[in-house]
Short mmCIF file of C-alpha atoms in Angstrom, two decimals:
data_model
loop_
_atom_site.label_atom_id
_atom_site.label_comp_id
_atom_site.label_asym_id
_atom_site.label_seq_id
_atom_site.Cartn_x
_atom_site.Cartn_y
_atom_site.Cartn_z
CA UNK A 1183 157.85 104.20 157.01
CA UNK A 1184 158.97 105.33 160.48
CA UNK A 1185 157.99 108.69 161.95
CA UNK A 1186 161.03 111.00 162.17
CA UNK A 1187 161.34 113.28 165.20
CA UNK A 1188 163.46 116.17 166.44
CA UNK A 1189 163.45 116.57 170.23
CA UNK A 1190 163.85 120.14 171.55
CA UNK A 1191 164.31 120.68 175.29
CA UNK A 1192 166.84 122.86 177.12
CA UNK A 1193 167.20 120.41 180.02
CA UNK A 1194 169.85 117.91 178.93
CA UNK A 1195 168.61 115.12 181.21
CA UNK A 1196 165.01 115.50 180.09
CA UNK A 1197 166.07 115.70 176.45
CA UNK A 1198 168.19 112.56 176.78
CA UNK A 1199 165.30 110.72 178.40
CA UNK A 1200 162.91 111.70 175.61
CA UNK A 1201 165.44 110.71 172.94
CA UNK A 1202 165.94 107.31 174.59
CA UNK A 1203 162.20 106.81 175.00
CA UNK A 1204 161.35 107.62 171.40
CA UNK A 1205 164.33 105.79 169.96
CA UNK A 1206 163.09 102.62 171.67
CA UNK A 1207 159.51 103.10 170.45
CA UNK A 1208 158.54 101.03 167.40
CA UNK A 1209 158.03 103.04 164.25
CA UNK A 1210 159.79 106.18 165.53
CA UNK A 1211 163.25 107.51 164.59
CA UNK A 1212 164.89 110.43 166.42
CA UNK A 1213 166.89 112.32 163.79
CA UNK A 1214 168.03 115.30 165.85
CA UNK A 1215 167.94 117.09 169.19
CA UNK A 1216 168.11 120.75 170.15
CA UNK A 1217 168.77 122.61 173.38
CA UNK A 1218 167.08 125.87 172.36
CA UNK A 1219 164.33 127.08 170.07
CA UNK A 1220 166.63 128.57 167.45
CA UNK A 1221 168.44 125.26 167.01
CA UNK A 1222 165.07 123.50 166.76
CA UNK A 1223 164.08 125.80 163.88
CA UNK A 1224 167.39 125.11 162.13
CA UNK A 1225 167.05 121.34 162.48
CA UNK A 1226 163.46 121.43 161.28
CA UNK A 1227 164.58 123.29 158.17
CA UNK A 1228 167.49 120.96 157.38
CA UNK A 1229 166.25 117.55 158.55
CA UNK A 1230 162.56 117.91 157.62
CA UNK A 1231 161.28 115.68 160.43
CA UNK A 1232 157.67 114.59 160.58
CA UNK A 1233 157.35 115.89 164.15
CA UNK A 1234 159.20 118.32 166.41
CA UNK A 1235 158.67 117.51 170.10
CA UNK A 1236 159.01 121.03 171.50
CA UNK A 1237 159.38 122.33 175.05
CA UNK A 1238 157.57 125.62 175.67
CA UNK A 1239 160.23 127.45 177.70
CA UNK A 1240 163.71 127.43 176.16
CA UNK A 1241 166.59 129.91 175.81
CA UNK A 1242 167.51 131.93 172.70
CA UNK A 1243 164.03 131.38 171.23
CA UNK A 1244 161.11 130.01 173.21
CA UNK A 1245 159.10 127.05 172.00
CA UNK A 1246 156.07 129.06 170.92
CA UNK A 1247 158.14 131.47 168.82
CA UNK A 1248 160.03 128.51 167.34
CA UNK A 1249 156.75 126.79 166.53
CA UNK A 1250 155.54 129.89 164.71
CA UNK A 1251 158.64 129.85 162.52
CA UNK A 1252 158.52 126.12 161.85
CA UNK A 1253 154.84 126.03 160.97
CA UNK A 1254 155.32 129.07 158.76
CA UNK A 1255 157.90 127.28 156.64
CA UNK A 1256 157.30 125.61 153.28
CA UNK A 1257 153.98 123.71 153.39
CA UNK A 1258 155.48 120.87 151.33
CA UNK A 1259 157.97 120.02 154.08
CA UNK A 1260 156.26 121.42 157.13
CA UNK A 1261 156.83 119.39 160.32
CA UNK A 1262 154.10 119.08 162.89
CA UNK A 1263 154.87 120.42 166.35
CA UNK A 1264 153.90 118.63 169.55
CA UNK A 1265 154.34 120.86 172.60
CA UNK A 1266 155.58 119.17 175.78
CA UNK A 1267 155.78 121.16 179.02
CA UNK A 1268 155.24 121.22 182.77
CA UNK A 1269 153.09 124.35 182.32
CA UNK A 1270 149.37 123.65 181.92
CA UNK A 1271 148.14 127.26 181.92
CA UNK A 1272 145.32 127.76 179.38
CA UNK A 1273 147.18 130.84 178.09
CA UNK A 1274 150.10 128.67 176.97
CA UNK A 1275 147.70 126.27 175.28
CA UNK A 1276 145.75 129.02 173.48
CA UNK A 1277 148.97 130.62 172.26
CA UNK A 1278 150.62 127.37 171.18
CA UNK A 1279 147.61 126.17 169.26
CA UNK A 1280 147.15 129.65 167.82
CA UNK A 1281 150.60 129.61 166.21
CA UNK A 1282 149.99 126.18 164.69
CA UNK A 1283 151.00 123.49 167.21
CA UNK A 1284 149.34 120.14 166.52
CA UNK A 1285 149.24 118.96 170.10
CA UNK A 1286 150.00 119.78 173.72
CA UNK A 1287 151.14 117.34 176.40
CA UNK A 1288 152.31 117.70 179.99
CA UNK A 1289 155.70 116.28 180.92
CA UNK A 1290 154.13 113.92 183.42
CA UNK A 1291 152.37 112.13 180.57
CA UNK A 1292 153.16 108.37 180.73
CA UNK A 1293 156.08 107.45 178.40
CA UNK A 1294 154.02 105.15 176.18
CA UNK A 1295 151.52 107.91 175.58
CA UNK A 1296 154.22 110.34 174.47
CA UNK A 1297 155.30 107.96 171.71
CA UNK A 1298 151.68 107.40 170.77
CA UNK A 1299 151.10 111.16 170.67
CA UNK A 1300 154.02 111.60 168.28
CA UNK A 1301 152.46 109.06 165.92
CA UNK A 1302 149.06 110.71 166.25
CA UNK A 1303 150.21 114.19 165.23
CA UNK A 1304 152.44 112.74 162.49
CA UNK A 1305 149.29 111.21 161.01
CA UNK A 1306 147.72 114.66 160.81
CA UNK A 1307 145.50 114.57 163.89
CA UNK A 1308 145.43 117.06 166.77
CA UNK A 1309 146.12 115.85 170.28
CA UNK A 1310 145.60 117.59 173.62
CA UNK A 1311 146.02 115.74 176.90
CA UNK A 1312 142.69 115.28 178.76
CA UNK A 1313 143.58 117.49 181.75
CA UNK A 1314 144.38 120.38 179.41
CA UNK A 1315 141.17 119.80 177.47
CA UNK A 1316 139.23 119.99 180.73
CA UNK A 1317 140.96 123.22 181.73
CA UNK A 1318 140.22 124.76 178.33
CA UNK A 1319 136.55 123.85 178.59
CA UNK A 1320 136.32 125.20 182.14
CA UNK A 1321 138.05 128.45 181.18
CA UNK A 1322 135.72 128.84 178.19
CA UNK A 1323 132.71 128.17 180.40
CA UNK A 1324 133.81 130.66 183.07
CA UNK A 1325 134.37 133.32 180.42
CA UNK A 1326 130.92 132.88 178.96
CA UNK A 1327 129.26 132.71 182.37
CA UNK A 1328 130.88 136.06 183.17
CA UNK A 1329 129.67 137.54 179.88
CA UNK A 1330 126.19 136.16 180.46
CA UNK A 1331 126.09 137.69 183.94
CA UNK A 1332 127.25 141.05 182.61
CA UNK A 1333 124.72 141.01 179.78
CA UNK A 1334 121.94 140.13 182.23
CA UNK A 1335 122.80 143.29 184.16
CA UNK A 1336 122.46 145.28 180.95
CA UNK A 1337 119.02 143.79 180.36
CA UNK A 1338 117.03 146.68 181.90
CA UNK A 1339 118.58 149.18 179.48
CA UNK A 1340 116.62 150.36 176.48
CA UNK A 1341 118.21 150.19 173.02
CA UNK A 1342 118.97 153.91 173.17
CA UNK A 1343 120.52 153.62 176.64
CA UNK A 1344 122.65 150.74 175.40
CA UNK A 1345 123.86 152.91 172.54
CA UNK A 1346 124.74 155.69 174.96
CA UNK A 1347 126.61 153.32 177.30
CA UNK A 1348 128.60 151.92 174.37
CA UNK A 1349 129.75 155.41 173.41
CA UNK A 1350 130.47 156.39 177.01
CA UNK A 1351 132.73 153.33 177.26
CA UNK A 1352 134.41 154.32 173.98
CA UNK A 1353 135.52 157.56 175.66
CA UNK A 1354 133.10 160.09 174.18
CA UNK A 1355 131.96 163.11 176.17
CA UNK A 1356 128.28 163.90 176.55
CA UNK A 1357 128.59 166.53 173.82
CA UNK A 1358 130.18 164.04 171.43
CA UNK A 1359 127.51 161.46 172.18
CA UNK A 1360 124.83 164.08 171.51
CA UNK A 1361 126.40 164.79 168.11
CA UNK A 1362 126.74 161.11 167.32
CA UNK A 1363 123.17 160.17 168.19
CA UNK A 1364 121.58 163.47 167.11
CA UNK A 1365 120.33 164.26 170.60
CA UNK A 1366 120.56 167.25 172.89
CA UNK A 1367 123.31 167.17 175.50
CA UNK A 1368 120.66 167.41 178.22
CA UNK A 1369 119.00 164.28 176.86
CA UNK A 1370 122.32 162.43 176.90
CA UNK A 1371 122.87 163.46 180.52
CA UNK A 1372 119.45 162.09 181.37
CA UNK A 1373 120.25 158.81 179.62
CA UNK A 1374 123.54 158.51 181.50
CA UNK A 1375 121.80 159.14 184.81
CA UNK A 1376 119.17 156.48 184.07
CA UNK A 1377 121.85 154.01 182.93
CA UNK A 1378 123.68 154.39 186.24
CA UNK A 1379 120.45 153.95 188.18
CA UNK A 1380 119.44 150.83 186.26
CA UNK A 1381 122.88 149.26 186.54
CA UNK A 1382 123.13 150.06 190.24
CA UNK A 1383 126.42 151.93 189.88
CA UNK A 1384 127.40 155.21 191.48
CA UNK A 1385 129.81 156.57 188.89
CA UNK A 1386 130.36 156.80 185.17
CA UNK A 1387 133.60 154.85 185.61
CA UNK A 1388 131.75 151.90 187.13
CA UNK A 1389 129.35 151.89 184.21
CA UNK A 1390 132.31 151.78 181.81
CA UNK A 1391 133.82 148.81 183.66
CA UNK A 1392 130.53 146.95 183.44
CA UNK A 1393 130.29 147.71 179.72
CA UNK A 1394 133.64 146.01 179.18
CA UNK A 1395 132.90 143.09 181.50
CA UNK A 1396 129.61 142.43 179.73
CA UNK A 1397 131.25 142.30 176.30
CA UNK A 1398 129.30 145.35 175.10
CA UNK A 1399 132.61 146.90 174.05
CA UNK A 1400 135.89 145.27 173.09
CA UNK A 1401 139.07 146.06 175.09
CA UNK A 1402 140.81 147.92 172.29
CA UNK A 1403 139.64 151.47 172.92
CA UNK A 1404 136.76 151.19 170.45
CA UNK A 1405 133.22 149.91 170.53
CA UNK A 1406 132.14 146.43 169.59
CA UNK A 1407 130.45 147.62 166.42
CA UNK A 1408 131.99 150.67 164.79
CA UNK A 1409 134.30 153.58 165.38
CA UNK A 1410 133.98 157.20 166.46
CA UNK A 1411 133.31 159.86 163.83
CA UNK A 1412 136.40 161.96 163.07
CA UNK A 1413 134.71 165.17 164.20
CA UNK A 1414 133.75 163.64 167.54
CA UNK A 1415 137.17 162.11 167.96
CA UNK A 1416 138.82 165.51 167.51
CA UNK A 1417 136.73 167.00 170.30
CA UNK A 1418 137.08 164.03 172.65
CA UNK A 1419 138.57 164.91 176.01
CA UNK A 1420 141.43 162.61 177.12
CA UNK A 1421 139.42 161.66 180.20
CA UNK A 1422 136.08 161.54 178.40
CA UNK A 1423 134.95 158.19 179.82
CA UNK A 1424 136.12 158.79 183.34
CA UNK A 1425 136.30 162.55 183.55
CA UNK A 1426 134.92 164.93 186.14
CA UNK A 1427 132.80 168.00 185.81
CA UNK A 1428 129.59 168.43 183.84
CA UNK A 1429 130.50 165.80 181.26
CA UNK A 1430 130.83 163.10 183.93
CA UNK A 1431 127.66 163.78 185.88
#
């Protein structure tokens, strides 16, 4: 049985070329074409193709949003989506694969490989062009090298100092940290001073930045492990992590 395909691309010339290419490929039938993401979703729902060859950037509804809707349809008749684009940014790839795309190709992929890719994803496999795979690996490696470097800078800190830095980065004042860790405020101030010395930073703000860069805290306003007690949260100053005055020294 032939693989059925819907081609979605807002550029008429590109779309016509893809339709001609796939129509001439053995074992592949083009059953529809769309010039925007919304139309691609409609055709996927009515024609139930095996594969939707989807451009990333399209009007009305972009390819990633359209993919999310298509993949979220009935599992019994769910087409597979193969993304095709000139954009090779890792962010596009992460997002597309995250919403359920089965593959990602660049538009300069040789014609015979595009037809082969359609068959591959129709068979249930995932396909990512080699250059994109390399970029993903390099991005992953850079990210983890950065985290490793940040964590190595945190190495001199004691467990207690690490706890204090985590709470400083979460936005707690020295008084709140003292309540949280059952310490005196003077002791917390001493810990903060030693943290800054060990990290080689001259301000509380720089220590907070390093805490985020090292992965000690997550970039969502909270710490990497748990939240702030309600009582402490109520007393938190808006500029607790970066504030001036006694709490920031």
